[in-house]
Structure formats: structure tokens, C-alpha cells
PDB file of C-alpha atoms in Angstrom:
ATOM      1  CA  UNK A   1      13.507  17.009  12.969  1.00  0.00           C
ATOM      2  CA  UNK A   2      14.003  13.792  11.004  1.00  0.00           C
ATOM      3  CA  UNK A   3      12.024  13.420   7.783  1.00  0.00           C
ATOM      4  CA  UNK A   4      11.631   9.894   6.440  1.00  0.00           C
ATOM      5  CA  UNK A   5       9.782   8.681   3.353  1.00  0.00           C
ATOM      6  CA  UNK A   6       8.643   5.071   3.125  1.00  0.00           C
ATOM      7  CA  UNK A   7       8.208   4.044  -0.521  1.00  0.00           C
ATOM      8  CA  UNK A   8       7.062   0.776  -2.018  1.00  0.00           C
ATOM      9  CA  UNK A   9       4.797  -0.946  -4.484  1.00  0.00           C
ATOM     10  CA  UNK A  10       1.098  -0.803  -3.693  1.00  0.00           C
ATOM     11  CA  UNK A  11       0.066  -3.725  -1.504  1.00  0.00           C
ATOM     12  CA  UNK A  12       3.606  -4.534  -0.400  1.00  0.00           C
ATOM     13  CA  UNK A  13       2.960  -3.528   3.215  1.00  0.00           C
ATOM     14  CA  UNK A  14       4.472  -0.051   3.264  1.00  0.00           C
ATOM     15  CA  UNK A  15       1.507   1.456   5.124  1.00  0.00           C
ATOM     16  CA  UNK A  16       1.608  -1.317   7.725  1.00  0.00           C
ATOM     17  CA  UNK A  17       5.342  -0.704   8.041  1.00  0.00           C
ATOM     18  CA  UNK A  18       4.951   3.074   8.285  1.00  0.00           C
ATOM     19  CA  UNK A  19       2.178   2.895  10.895  1.00  0.00           C
ATOM     20  CA  UNK A  20       4.122   0.455  13.052  1.00  0.00           C
ATOM     21  CA  UNK A  21       7.228   2.623  12.819  1.00  0.00           C
ATOM     22  CA  UNK A  22       5.163   5.633  13.900  1.00  0.00           C
ATOM     23  CA  UNK A  23       3.646   3.662  16.776  1.00  0.00           C
ATOM     24  CA  UNK A  24       7.127   2.521  17.807  1.00  0.00           C
ATOM     25  CA  UNK A  25       8.494   6.058  17.666  1.00  0.00           C
ATOM     26  CA  UNK A  26       5.583   7.224  19.809  1.00  0.00           C
ATOM     27  CA  UNK A  27       6.482   4.549  22.367  1.00  0.00           C
ATOM     28  CA  UNK A  28       9.988   6.032  22.383  1.00  0.00           C
ATOM     29  CA  UNK A  29       8.481   9.366  23.361  1.00  0.00           C
ATOM     30  CA  UNK A  30       8.826  10.971  19.943  1.00  0.00           C
ATOM     31  CA  UNK A  31       6.328  13.432  18.528  1.00  0.00           C
ATOM     32  CA  UNK A  32       5.376  12.104  15.088  1.00  0.00           C
ATOM     33  CA  UNK A  33       3.451  13.277  12.037  1.00  0.00           C
ATOM     34  CA  UNK A  34       2.518  10.576   9.525  1.00  0.00           C
ATOM     35  CA  UNK A  35       1.386  11.708   6.080  1.00  0.00           C
ATOM     36  CA  UNK A  36      -0.304   9.134   3.865  1.00  0.00           C
ATOM     37  CA  UNK A  37       0.448   9.920   0.216  1.00  0.00           C
ATOM     38  CA  UNK A  38      -1.804   7.392  -1.485  1.00  0.00           C
ATOM     39  CA  UNK A  39      -5.216   7.870  -3.123  1.00  0.00           C
ATOM     40  CA  UNK A  40      -6.571   4.982  -1.004  1.00  0.00           C
ATOM     41  CA  UNK A  41      -5.992   7.149   2.091  1.00  0.00           C
ATOM     42  CA  UNK A  42      -5.446   4.110   4.315  1.00  0.00           C
ATOM     43  CA  UNK A  43      -1.978   4.844   5.666  1.00  0.00           C
ATOM     44  CA  UNK A  44      -3.099   5.954   9.124  1.00  0.00           C
ATOM     45  CA  UNK A  45      -6.214   3.809   9.660  1.00  0.00           C
ATOM     46  CA  UNK A  46      -4.510   1.560  12.174  1.00  0.00           C
ATOM     47  CA  UNK A  47      -3.297   4.552  14.176  1.00  0.00           C
ATOM     48  CA  UNK A  48      -6.846   5.929  14.392  1.00  0.00           C
ATOM     49  CA  UNK A  49      -8.775   2.877  15.644  1.00  0.00           C
ATOM     50  CA  UNK A  50     -11.189   2.748  12.725  1.00  0.00           C
ATOM     51  CA  UNK A  51     -12.053   6.459  12.760  1.00  0.00           C
ATOM     52  CA  UNK A  52     -10.067   7.719   9.761  1.00  0.00           C
ATOM     53  CA  UNK A  53      -9.295  11.346   9.101  1.00  0.00           C
ATOM     54  CA  UNK A  54     -10.977  12.959   6.094  1.00  0.00           C
ATOM     55  CA  UNK A  55      -8.401  13.103   3.295  1.00  0.00           C
ATOM     56  CA  UNK A  56      -7.478  16.579   2.140  1.00  0.00           C
ATOM     57  CA  UNK A  57      -8.754  15.976  -1.396  1.00  0.00           C
ATOM     58  CA  UNK A  58     -12.098  14.710  -0.037  1.00  0.00           C
ATOM     59  CA  UNK A  59     -12.376  17.896   2.007  1.00  0.00           C
ATOM     60  CA  UNK A  60     -11.818  20.021  -1.077  1.00  0.00           C
ATOM     61  CA  UNK A  61     -14.572  18.116  -2.895  1.00  0.00           C
ATOM     62  CA  UNK A  62     -17.007  18.351   0.027  1.00  0.00           C
ATOM     63  CA  UNK A  63     -16.546  21.968   1.116  1.00  0.00           C
ATOM     64  CA  UNK A  64     -16.050  25.230  -0.729  1.00  0.00           C
ATOM     65  CA  UNK A  65     -13.241  26.366   1.571  1.00  0.00           C
ATOM     66  CA  UNK A  66      -9.914  24.624   2.151  1.00  0.00           C
ATOM     67  CA  UNK A  67      -9.249  22.761   5.408  1.00  0.00           C
ATOM     68  CA  UNK A  68      -7.995  24.756   8.369  1.00  0.00           C
ATOM     69  CA  UNK A  69      -5.527  23.413  10.912  1.00  0.00           C
ATOM     70  CA  UNK A  70      -8.293  21.711  12.899  1.00  0.00           C
ATOM     71  CA  UNK A  71      -9.400  19.709   9.861  1.00  0.00           C
ATOM     72  CA  UNK A  72      -6.180  18.845   8.058  1.00  0.00           C
ATOM     73  CA  UNK A  73      -5.429  15.914  10.354  1.00  0.00           C
ATOM     74  CA  UNK A  74      -6.329  13.956  13.463  1.00  0.00           C
ATOM     75  CA  UNK A  75      -4.365  12.721  16.461  1.00  0.00           C
ATOM     76  CA  UNK A  76      -4.056   8.953  16.775  1.00  0.00           C
ATOM     77  CA  UNK A  77      -2.260   6.364  18.884  1.00  0.00           C
ATOM     78  CA  UNK A  78       0.596   7.731  20.943  1.00  0.00           C
ATOM     79  CA  UNK A  79      -0.143  11.280  19.860  1.00  0.00           C
ATOM     80  CA  UNK A  80       0.785  10.594  16.219  1.00  0.00           C
ATOM     81  CA  UNK A  81      -0.739  13.359  14.084  1.00  0.00           C
ATOM     82  CA  UNK A  82      -2.277  11.704  11.021  1.00  0.00           C
ATOM     83  CA  UNK A  83      -2.769  13.357   7.621  1.00  0.00           C
ATOM     84  CA  UNK A  84      -4.078  11.723   4.437  1.00  0.00           C
ATOM     85  CA  UNK A  85      -3.743  13.346   1.010  1.00  0.00           C
ATOM     86  CA  UNK A  86      -6.385  11.244  -0.722  1.00  0.00           C
ATOM     87  CA  UNK A  87      -6.850  11.484  -4.467  1.00  0.00           C
ATOM     88  CA  UNK A  88      -9.186  12.534  -7.260  1.00  0.00           C
ATOM     89  CA  UNK A  89     -12.592  11.127  -8.100  1.00  0.00           C
ATOM     90  CA  UNK A  90     -11.861   7.746  -9.752  1.00  0.00           C
ATOM     91  CA  UNK A  91     -11.222   8.226 -13.446  1.00  0.00           C
ATOM     92  CA  UNK A  92     -10.765  11.974 -13.143  1.00  0.00           C
ATOM     93  CA  UNK A  93      -7.597  13.946 -12.519  1.00  0.00           C
ATOM     94  CA  UNK A  94      -4.089  13.024 -11.405  1.00  0.00           C
ATOM     95  CA  UNK A  95      -3.577  11.067  -8.186  1.00  0.00           C
ATOM     96  CA  UNK A  96      -0.265  12.772  -7.570  1.00  0.00           C
ATOM     97  CA  UNK A  97      -2.021  16.143  -7.506  1.00  0.00           C
ATOM     98  CA  UNK A  98      -3.431  15.281  -4.083  1.00  0.00           C
ATOM     99  CA  UNK A  99       0.091  15.105  -2.693  1.00  0.00           C
ATOM    100  CA  UNK A 100       1.084  18.459  -4.158  1.00  0.00           C
ATOM    101  CA  UNK A 101      -2.099  20.157  -2.925  1.00  0.00           C
ATOM    102  CA  UNK A 102      -1.667  18.700   0.565  1.00  0.00           C
ATOM    103  CA  UNK A 103       1.977  19.706   0.814  1.00  0.00           C
ATOM    104  CA  UNK A 104       1.094  23.252  -0.246  1.00  0.00           C
ATOM    105  CA  UNK A 105      -1.589  23.328   2.460  1.00  0.00           C
ATOM    106  CA  UNK A 106       0.816  21.976   5.099  1.00  0.00           C
ATOM    107  CA  UNK A 107       3.189  24.815   4.258  1.00  0.00           C
ATOM    108  CA  UNK A 108       0.409  27.417   4.251  1.00  0.00           C
ATOM    109  CA  UNK A 109      -0.938  26.307   7.638  1.00  0.00           C
ATOM    110  CA  UNK A 110       2.595  25.991   9.083  1.00  0.00           C
ATOM    111  CA  UNK A 111       1.724  22.535  10.394  1.00  0.00           C
ATOM    112  CA  UNK A 112       5.301  21.598  11.260  1.00  0.00           C
ATOM    113  CA  UNK A 113       5.889  24.865  13.117  1.00  0.00           C
ATOM    114  CA  UNK A 114       2.722  24.363  15.151  1.00  0.00           C
ATOM    115  CA  UNK A 115       3.304  20.733  16.060  1.00  0.00           C
ATOM    116  CA  UNK A 116       7.129  20.797  16.123  1.00  0.00           C
ATOM    117  CA  UNK A 117       7.491  17.061  15.491  1.00  0.00           C
ATOM    118  CA  UNK A 118      10.602  15.023  16.134  1.00  0.00           C
ATOM    119  CA  UNK A 119       9.788  12.909  13.076  1.00  0.00           C
ATOM    120  CA  UNK A 120       7.752  13.382   9.911  1.00  0.00           C
ATOM    121  CA  UNK A 121       7.000  10.109   8.155  1.00  0.00           C
ATOM    122  CA  UNK A 122       5.728  10.114   4.564  1.00  0.00           C
ATOM    123  CA  UNK A 123       4.057   6.928   3.314  1.00  0.00           C
ATOM    124  CA  UNK A 124       4.284   7.100  -0.484  1.00  0.00           C
ATOM    125  CA  UNK A 125       2.966   4.873  -3.258  1.00  0.00           C
ATOM    126  CA  UNK A 126       5.915   3.785  -5.378  1.00  0.00           C
ATOM    127  CA  UNK A 127       4.307   2.101  -8.390  1.00  0.00           C
ATOM    128  CA  UNK A 128       4.396   5.301 -10.445  1.00  0.00           C
ATOM    129  CA  UNK A 129       7.025   7.877  -9.546  1.00  0.00           C
ATOM    130  CA  UNK A 130       5.446  10.804 -11.391  1.00  0.00           C
ATOM    131  CA  UNK A 131       5.741  14.465 -10.440  1.00  0.00           C
ATOM    132  CA  UNK A 132       3.252  14.238  -7.588  1.00  0.00           C
ATOM    133  CA  UNK A 133       4.494  10.995  -6.081  1.00  0.00           C
ATOM    134  CA  UNK A 134       8.099  12.165  -6.368  1.00  0.00           C
ATOM    135  CA  UNK A 135       7.336  15.393  -4.460  1.00  0.00           C
ATOM    136  CA  UNK A 136       8.739  14.029  -1.152  1.00  0.00           C
ATOM    137  CA  UNK A 137      11.959  13.218  -3.020  1.00  0.00           C
ATOM    138  CA  UNK A 138      12.492  16.433  -4.924  1.00  0.00           C
ATOM    139  CA  UNK A 139      10.861  19.262  -3.014  1.00  0.00           C
ATOM    140  CA  UNK A 140      12.805  19.125   0.226  1.00  0.00           C
ATOM    141  CA  UNK A 141      10.130  17.433   2.330  1.00  0.00           C
ATOM    142  CA  UNK A 142      11.838  14.105   3.100  1.00  0.00           C
ATOM    143  CA  UNK A 143      15.564  13.737   3.740  1.00  0.00           C
ATOM    144  CA  UNK A 144      15.861   9.963   3.948  1.00  0.00           C
ATOM    145  CA  UNK A 145      14.069   7.322   1.889  1.00  0.00           C
ATOM    146  CA  UNK A 146      13.502   3.689   2.816  1.00  0.00           C
ATOM    147  CA  UNK A 147      12.024   1.235   0.347  1.00  0.00           C
ATOM    148  CA  UNK A 148       9.751  -1.613   1.411  1.00  0.00           C
ATOM    149  CA  UNK A 149       9.973  -4.670  -0.814  1.00  0.00           C
ATOM    150  CA  UNK A 150       9.576  -8.413  -0.843  1.00  0.00           C
ATOM    151  CA  UNK A 151      11.405 -10.880  -3.049  1.00  0.00           C
ATOM    152  CA  UNK A 152       8.630 -10.707  -5.653  1.00  0.00           C
ATOM    153  CA  UNK A 153       9.619  -9.486  -9.109  1.00  0.00           C
ATOM    154  CA  UNK A 154       7.145  -6.620  -9.359  1.00  0.00           C
ATOM    155  CA  UNK A 155       7.996  -5.341  -5.885  1.00  0.00           C
ATOM    156  CA  UNK A 156      11.680  -5.291  -6.801  1.00  0.00           C
ATOM    157  CA  UNK A 157      10.885  -3.685 -10.151  1.00  0.00           C
ATOM    158  CA  UNK A 158       9.054  -0.866  -8.368  1.00  0.00           C
ATOM    159  CA  UNK A 159      11.935  -0.536  -5.903  1.00  0.00           C
ATOM    160  CA  UNK A 160      14.347  -0.196  -8.801  1.00  0.00           C
ATOM    161  CA  UNK A 161      12.243   2.543 -10.362  1.00  0.00           C
ATOM    162  CA  UNK A 162      12.157   4.441  -7.072  1.00  0.00           C
ATOM    163  CA  UNK A 163      15.940   4.293  -6.875  1.00  0.00           C
ATOM    164  CA  UNK A 164      16.204   5.549 -10.474  1.00  0.00           C
ATOM    165  CA  UNK A 165      13.915   8.455  -9.663  1.00  0.00           C
ATOM    166  CA  UNK A 166      16.051   9.401  -6.680  1.00  0.00           C
ATOM    167  CA  UNK A 167      19.200   9.182  -8.778  1.00  0.00           C
ATOM    168  CA  UNK A 168      17.732  11.783 -11.123  1.00  0.00           C
ATOM    169  CA  UNK A 169      17.915  14.315  -8.291  1.00  0.00           C
ATOM    170  CA  UNK A 170      21.188  13.257  -6.653  1.00  0.00           C
ATOM    171  CA  UNK A 171      23.058  16.387  -7.736  1.00  0.00           C
ATOM    172  CA  UNK A 172      20.467  18.718  -6.198  1.00  0.00           C
ATOM    173  CA  UNK A 173      20.887  17.786  -2.547  1.00  0.00           C
ATOM    174  CA  UNK A 174      17.477  16.126  -2.313  1.00  0.00           C
ATOM    175  CA  UNK A 175      16.493  13.025  -0.361  1.00  0.00           C
ATOM    176  CA  UNK A 176      18.571   9.873  -0.711  1.00  0.00           C
ATOM    177  CA  UNK A 177      17.700   6.198  -0.387  1.00  0.00           C
ATOM    178  CA  UNK A 178      19.182   4.914   2.874  1.00  0.00           C
ATOM    179  CA  UNK A 179      18.090   1.308   3.008  1.00  0.00           C
ATOM    180  CA  UNK A 180      15.765  -1.558   2.155  1.00  0.00           C
ATOM    181  CA  UNK A 181      13.060  -2.932   4.444  1.00  0.00           C
ATOM    182  CA  UNK A 182      12.346  -6.563   3.591  1.00  0.00           C
ATOM    183  CA  UNK A 183       8.679  -7.366   4.166  1.00  0.00           C
ATOM    184  CA  UNK A 184       8.551 -11.093   3.546  1.00  0.00           C
ATOM    185  CA  UNK A 185       6.041 -12.878   1.298  1.00  0.00           C
ATOM    186  CA  UNK A 186       7.603 -16.299   1.765  1.00  0.00           C
ATOM    187  CA  UNK A 187       9.189 -16.312  -1.687  1.00  0.00           C
ATOM    188  CA  UNK A 188      11.739 -19.082  -2.133  1.00  0.00           C
ATOM    189  CA  UNK A 189      15.249 -17.811  -1.296  1.00  0.00           C
ATOM    190  CA  UNK A 190      13.666 -14.454  -0.498  1.00  0.00           C
ATOM    191  CA  UNK A 191      16.409 -13.005   1.660  1.00  0.00           C
ATOM    192  CA  UNK A 192      19.103 -13.917  -0.864  1.00  0.00           C
ATOM    193  CA  UNK A 193      17.092 -12.338  -3.696  1.00  0.00           C
ATOM    194  CA  UNK A 194      16.572  -9.089  -1.833  1.00  0.00           C
ATOM    195  CA  UNK A 195      20.136  -9.065  -0.543  1.00  0.00           C
ATOM    196  CA  UNK A 196      21.419  -9.351  -4.126  1.00  0.00           C
ATOM    197  CA  UNK A 197      19.166  -6.445  -5.139  1.00  0.00           C
ATOM    198  CA  UNK A 198      20.333  -4.341  -2.191  1.00  0.00           C
ATOM    199  CA  UNK A 199      23.978  -5.132  -2.902  1.00  0.00           C
ATOM    200  CA  UNK A 200      23.560  -4.119  -6.552  1.00  0.00           C
ATOM    201  CA  UNK A 201      22.507  -0.669  -5.351  1.00  0.00           C
ATOM    202  CA  UNK A 202      24.985  -0.439  -2.484  1.00  0.00           C
ATOM    203  CA  UNK A 203      22.194  -0.371   0.096  1.00  0.00           C
ATOM    204  CA  UNK A 204      21.759  -2.203   3.408  1.00  0.00           C
ATOM    205  CA  UNK A 205      18.759  -4.275   4.420  1.00  0.00           C
ATOM    206  CA  UNK A 206      17.863  -2.446   7.612  1.00  0.00           C
ATOM    207  CA  UNK A 207      14.982  -4.676   8.699  1.00  0.00           C
ATOM    208  CA  UNK A 208      13.666  -8.156   7.932  1.00  0.00           C
ATOM    209  CA  UNK A 209       9.956  -8.365   8.792  1.00  0.00           C
ATOM    210  CA  UNK A 210       8.439 -11.877   8.639  1.00  0.00           C
ATOM    211  CA  UNK A 211       4.901 -12.696   7.568  1.00  0.00           C
ATOM    212  CA  UNK A 212       2.854 -12.650  10.731  1.00  0.00           C
ATOM    213  CA  UNK A 213      -0.749 -13.540  11.516  1.00  0.00           C
ATOM    214  CA  UNK A 214      -0.562 -11.197  14.497  1.00  0.00           C
ATOM    215  CA  UNK A 215      -0.229  -8.159  12.218  1.00  0.00           C
ATOM    216  CA  UNK A 216      -3.487  -9.006  10.445  1.00  0.00           C
ATOM    217  CA  UNK A 217      -5.186  -9.918  13.724  1.00  0.00           C
ATOM    218  CA  UNK A 218      -4.601  -6.489  15.226  1.00  0.00           C
ATOM    219  CA  UNK A 219      -5.268  -4.640  11.975  1.00  0.00           C
ATOM    220  CA  UNK A 220      -8.709  -6.279  11.929  1.00  0.00           C
ATOM    221  CA  UNK A 221      -9.216  -4.545  15.284  1.00  0.00           C
ATOM    222  CA  UNK A 222      -8.126  -1.186  13.866  1.00  0.00           C
ATOM    223  CA  UNK A 223      -4.693  -0.963  15.423  1.00  0.00           C
ATOM    224  CA  UNK A 224      -1.039  -1.655  14.777  1.00  0.00           C
ATOM    225  CA  UNK A 225       0.539  -4.802  16.143  1.00  0.00           C
ATOM    226  CA  UNK A 226       2.913  -2.555  18.132  1.00  0.00           C
ATOM    227  CA  UNK A 227      -0.071  -1.101  19.967  1.00  0.00           C
ATOM    228  CA  UNK A 228      -1.922  -4.407  20.216  1.00  0.00           C
ATOM    229  CA  UNK A 229       0.951  -6.324  21.801  1.00  0.00           C
ATOM    230  CA  UNK A 230       4.314  -4.538  21.903  1.00  0.00           C
ATOM    231  CA  UNK A 231       6.047  -7.637  23.271  1.00  0.00           C
ATOM    232  CA  UNK A 232       5.405  -9.893  20.277  1.00  0.00           C
ATOM    233  CA  UNK A 233       8.530 -10.789  18.256  1.00  0.00           C
ATOM    234  CA  UNK A 234       7.269  -8.906  15.193  1.00  0.00           C
ATOM    235  CA  UNK A 235       6.442  -5.850  17.332  1.00  0.00           C
ATOM    236  CA  UNK A 236       9.942  -5.903  18.745  1.00  0.00           C
ATOM    237  CA  UNK A 237      11.322  -5.910  15.188  1.00  0.00           C
ATOM    238  CA  UNK A 238       9.366  -2.759  14.351  1.00  0.00           C
ATOM    239  CA  UNK A 239      10.559  -1.113  17.557  1.00  0.00           C
ATOM    240  CA  UNK A 240      14.148  -2.072  16.762  1.00  0.00           C
ATOM    241  CA  UNK A 241      13.704  -0.555  13.293  1.00  0.00           C
ATOM    242  CA  UNK A 242      12.379   2.685  14.777  1.00  0.00           C
ATOM    243  CA  UNK A 243      15.351   2.916  17.143  1.00  0.00           C
ATOM    244  CA  UNK A 244      17.723   2.232  14.273  1.00  0.00           C
ATOM    245  CA  UNK A 245      16.228   5.050  12.219  1.00  0.00           C
ATOM    246  CA  UNK A 246      16.619   7.484  15.083  1.00  0.00           C
ATOM    247  CA  UNK A 247      20.018   6.314  16.293  1.00  0.00           C
ATOM    248  CA  UNK A 248      21.728   6.483  12.892  1.00  0.00           C
ATOM    249  CA  UNK A 249      22.774   9.993  11.849  1.00  0.00           C
ATOM    250  CA  UNK A 250      21.322  10.909   8.462  1.00  0.00           C
ATOM    251  CA  UNK A 251      24.785  11.387   6.982  1.00  0.00           C
ATOM    252  CA  UNK A 252      25.824   7.874   8.030  1.00  0.00           C
ATOM    253  CA  UNK A 253      22.592   5.981   7.416  1.00  0.00           C
ATOM    254  CA  UNK A 254      23.640   4.587   4.069  1.00  0.00           C
TER     255      UNK A 254
END
């Protein structure tokens, strides 16, 4: 079982990237679990055709009992099992707590043992790498981390903070950053800027995703571009990225 975490600044396109990777892996015949670790709980929307799963934290607020296996997630496109952590009531509580509570529940319900996925994909907000949001890094859930960024300063700043957080745990055998996914925003000299950042951290750029109207077109219909038209150039890039993740041994991915 491969366990990937996709980190990035909010709004940088990490959820779009994660969902399209999951859709691509499903097309390769892989059994996938995608876990959205963001209070917005929108990571898996485009895998579920506009019928989102109830986030775990919403379930706790709505019902007196905790979710059982039938309610922790929902199956989406290609058989991808979708889970959303959700977050606290706005203004109350810690957003990262939703991640910790969900991970504890996943362990308690033995979700991985029941589903036996080939891939678990965590989609994690990277603006603030606090205890909750760093859980996939430090608690043995993810093995390999990929950071989505553009050439924008704040996106690169967040990427740098994620790398620093990972470095804090490097002596404990936890997850390691394996590469950068460039999600373009049409910044001047964008590739060169991101390449310089990647080089400074001894990391490869493993994918270069252009801005694409097709992505938004299919998202407006509640699906990934990979599902909507797998033969589009941008869809082929996501599918190539998925194959690259699976074809590269974890020990050699960096």
C-alpha cells in the first residue's frame, strides 16, 4: 500500500490535483482512498458528482454517536472511497482537531483493513502546519509527501514551511518530501522560479500542470477533468503523474 500526502497552500489547486490523481489511479485499476484534510471539506467533491460525503466533524455535531463504517465515507468515481475530515464550527475550536479525530476513527473502524487499498491519498492544507495538519507527516499515516505550488510568493512560502515541518521529523523515520508539483498561475518566469526553489531543497519537479479552462469546465459539472475527458492534454498529464507515483519505488522517489 502506497500512502501519499498532497500538501499546498489553500487555493493553490491541491484538491484538484489530488482528485485527478485519484481518478487517474482508478483508471489504472488501483483501489484508492482519498482523505480530505481541510475544514472546507471539498477535496472529494469532484469524485462524487455533486453529492458530497458528510464530513466526520459534521457527523459528530449532528449525531450523538460517532460514525460507523457505513457513514465515514462514500464511494465515488472509479471506486475511489472518499472521506472528509471537516472542521469545527467557524470561530470555535481547532481545525486540525478534525484531522486527528478522523484518523483515530479510521484506526478504530479498521478502514484500511476492510478496504485494502492500493493507495491512500491525503489532501492536506499546508498554510498552517500545526499539530493536526502535520499528523499525516508525523504519525505514520503518509510515507511520501508531494507539495503543490505555483510561482507565487505565498505559495512558495507555504511550501517552504511544509518542508521545514518535515525536516523537524527527519530523524524519526516519518514521511519525506519526494517532489514538487507545479500548478501554473501564469506567473512570469514561473518554471524558472519554481525550479530554483526545488533545486534549493534538492527536490525534483515531478509534474508541470498548465492553467486549463477544461479543468474548470468539468469541475462545474461536478467531476474531474480526467473523468470528463481522459484524452485531453491536461488529463494525460495527470495520468502520467499517477503512473510516475506508482512506478517510482518510495526509496528512490526523491
